[in-house]
Amino acid sequence: MTSGYSPVVFCAAVALTAHLSQGPGLPTKTGNSHAQDLAAIQKMHEKDIAATLAGDMATLTEQWTDDAVRLQQGAPPDIGKAAIRAANDRFKSAKPGMKVLSYVPEIKETTIVGDWAFEWGYFTATYVEAPGGEEKRIRAKLLTVLKKQSDGSWKVARGMWNTSE
């Protein structure tokens, strides 16, 4: 894996199917509010999956809050949506033929506490660096912190990943 690949793979990582697990002592949400939050998080994940498979860097960037921080293996932090967009654009320019072929999430836990949600798990993705190129595979561990927006949608506020193989 090249270090330039990480922006697309990480953005794919936030495209995960949500499962809830509440820890002891955390405030409980009402059933309806909780279900609405899970549905909104799922919608965000579905949008990320579609954008990742399409190579749509603009939509991937919009999944982050304005003050987001993205921590990636072997790279300095991307601080703020503008920095994330610039890194995504640099990656797209450096690897114009790169295509994500598949993405399989394995979320171990999603916890919602008020307007914040915390997820951790793994993902597997396959990709080619150029049309007709050799198919490559990556497996990684991830941690994301989501922030509920005023319209009820969710965005990534903090995110990090690293390869596990």
Coordinates of C-alpha atoms in Angstrom, one line a residue:
M1 CA 0.0 0.0 0.0
T2 CA 1.3 3.5 -0.8
S3 CA 0.9 6.2 1.7
G4 CA -1.0 8.3 -0.9
Y5 CA -3.8 5.8 -0.8
S6 CA -4.8 6.5 2.8
P7 CA -7.3 9.5 2.2
V8 CA -9.7 7.4 0.1
V9 CA -9.4 4.3 2.3
F10 CA -10.0 6.3 5.5
C11 CA -13.0 8.0 3.9
A12 CA -14.3 4.6 3.0
A13 CA -13.8 3.6 6.6
V14 CA -16.4 6.0 7.8
A15 CA -18.9 4.4 5.5
L16 CA -20.0 1.8 8.0
T17 CA -23.2 0.0 9.0
A18 CA -24.2 1.3 12.4
H19 CA -24.8 -1.0 15.4
L20 CA -25.6 0.3 18.8
S21 CA -23.9 -0.7 22.1
Q22 CA -24.4 1.5 25.2
G23 CA -22.0 1.2 28.0
P24 CA -22.9 1.4 31.7
G25 CA -23.6 4.8 33.1
L26 CA -24.3 6.5 29.8
P27 CA -27.4 8.5 29.4
T28 CA -30.2 6.6 27.7
K29 CA -32.0 8.2 24.7
T30 CA -35.7 7.8 24.1
G31 CA -36.4 5.0 21.6
N32 CA -37.7 7.3 18.9
S33 CA -34.8 9.7 19.2
H34 CA -32.2 6.9 19.3
A35 CA -33.7 5.2 16.3
Q36 CA -33.7 8.6 14.4
D37 CA -30.0 9.0 15.2
L38 CA -29.1 5.5 14.1
A39 CA -31.0 6.1 10.9
A40 CA -29.2 9.4 10.2
I41 CA -25.8 7.7 10.9
Q42 CA -26.7 4.9 8.6
K43 CA -27.6 7.5 5.9
M44 CA -24.2 9.1 6.3
H45 CA -22.5 5.7 6.0
E46 CA -24.4 4.9 2.8
K47 CA -23.5 8.3 1.3
D48 CA -19.8 7.6 2.1
I49 CA -19.9 4.1 0.5
A50 CA -21.4 5.5 -2.7
A51 CA -19.0 8.5 -2.8
T52 CA -16.0 6.2 -2.2
L53 CA -16.9 3.8 -4.9
A54 CA -17.5 6.7 -7.3
G55 CA -14.2 8.4 -6.3
D56 CA -16.2 11.6 -5.5
M57 CA -13.7 13.5 -3.3
A58 CA -16.1 16.5 -2.9
T59 CA -18.8 14.4 -1.3
L60 CA -16.3 12.6 0.8
T61 CA -15.0 15.9 2.1
E62 CA -18.5 17.1 3.0
Q63 CA -18.9 14.1 5.4
W64 CA -16.5 16.0 7.8
T65 CA -17.3 18.8 10.2
D66 CA -15.6 22.2 9.5
D67 CA -13.2 21.7 12.4
A68 CA -12.6 18.0 11.8
V69 CA -9.3 16.3 12.5
R70 CA -8.2 13.3 10.5
L71 CA -5.3 11.2 11.8
Q72 CA -3.7 8.8 9.3
Q73 CA -0.8 6.4 9.5
G74 CA 2.4 7.9 8.2
A75 CA 1.0 11.4 7.6
P76 CA 0.6 14.6 9.5
P77 CA -2.8 15.4 10.8
D78 CA -5.4 17.0 8.5
I79 CA -6.9 19.7 10.6
G80 CA -10.1 21.3 9.3
K81 CA -12.3 20.5 6.4
A82 CA -10.2 22.7 4.1
A83 CA -7.1 20.6 4.9
I84 CA -9.0 17.4 4.4
R85 CA -10.2 18.6 1.0
A86 CA -6.7 19.7 -0.1
A87 CA -5.3 16.3 0.9
N88 CA -8.1 14.5 -1.0
D89 CA -7.5 16.6 -4.0
R90 CA -3.7 16.0 -3.9
F91 CA -4.4 12.3 -3.7
K92 CA -6.9 12.3 -6.6
S93 CA -4.3 14.2 -8.7
A94 CA -1.5 11.8 -7.8
K95 CA -3.6 8.7 -8.4
P96 CA -6.1 9.7 -11.1
G97 CA -6.7 6.0 -12.2
M98 CA -7.1 4.7 -8.6
K99 CA -10.5 3.0 -8.0
V100 CA -11.9 1.4 -4.9
L101 CA -13.6 -1.9 -6.0
S102 CA -15.1 -3.0 -2.7
Y103 CA -15.4 -2.0 0.9
V104 CA -16.5 -4.2 3.8
P105 CA -17.0 -2.7 7.2
E106 CA -17.0 -4.5 10.5
I107 CA -18.2 -2.1 13.2
K108 CA -17.7 -3.5 16.7
E109 CA -19.5 -0.7 18.5
T110 CA -21.3 2.5 18.0
T111 CA -22.2 4.4 21.1
I112 CA -24.4 7.5 21.0
V113 CA -24.2 10.0 23.8
G114 CA -26.2 13.2 23.2
D115 CA -25.0 14.9 20.0
W116 CA -21.8 12.7 19.8
A117 CA -21.3 9.2 18.6
F118 CA -18.3 7.0 18.8
E119 CA -17.5 4.1 16.5
W120 CA -14.7 1.6 16.3
G121 CA -14.1 -1.5 14.2
Y122 CA -12.3 -2.7 11.1
F123 CA -12.7 -2.4 7.4
T124 CA -11.5 -4.3 4.4
A125 CA -11.2 -2.7 0.9
T126 CA -9.9 -3.8 -2.5
Y127 CA -8.7 -1.3 -5.1
V128 CA -6.6 -0.9 -8.2
E129 CA -4.1 1.9 -8.6
A130 CA -4.7 2.1 -12.4
P131 CA -7.2 0.7 -14.9
G132 CA -6.3 -3.0 -15.5
G133 CA -3.9 -2.9 -12.6
E134 CA -3.3 -5.5 -10.0
E135 CA -6.1 -5.8 -7.4
K136 CA -4.8 -4.9 -3.9
R137 CA -6.4 -5.5 -0.5
I138 CA -6.2 -3.5 2.7
R139 CA -7.5 -4.3 6.2
A140 CA -7.5 -1.6 8.8
K141 CA -8.6 -0.7 12.3
L142 CA -10.6 2.5 12.8
L143 CA -12.0 4.9 15.3
T144 CA -14.4 7.7 14.5
V145 CA -16.1 10.4 16.5
L146 CA -19.3 11.7 14.9
K147 CA -21.1 15.0 15.7
K148 CA -24.8 15.6 15.2
Q149 CA -25.6 18.6 13.1
S150 CA -28.4 21.1 13.6
D151 CA -30.4 19.5 10.8
G152 CA -30.2 16.0 12.5
S153 CA -27.6 14.7 10.2
W154 CA -24.2 13.4 11.4
K155 CA -20.7 14.2 10.3
V156 CA -17.2 13.0 11.2
A157 CA -15.5 15.3 13.7
R158 CA -12.4 13.1 14.4
G159 CA -11.2 10.1 12.6
M160 CA -8.2 7.8 12.6
W161 CA -7.2 4.5 11.1
N162 CA -4.2 2.2 10.7
T163 CA -3.5 -1.0 8.8
S164 CA -3.9 -4.2 10.8
E165 CA -2.1 -6.5 8.4

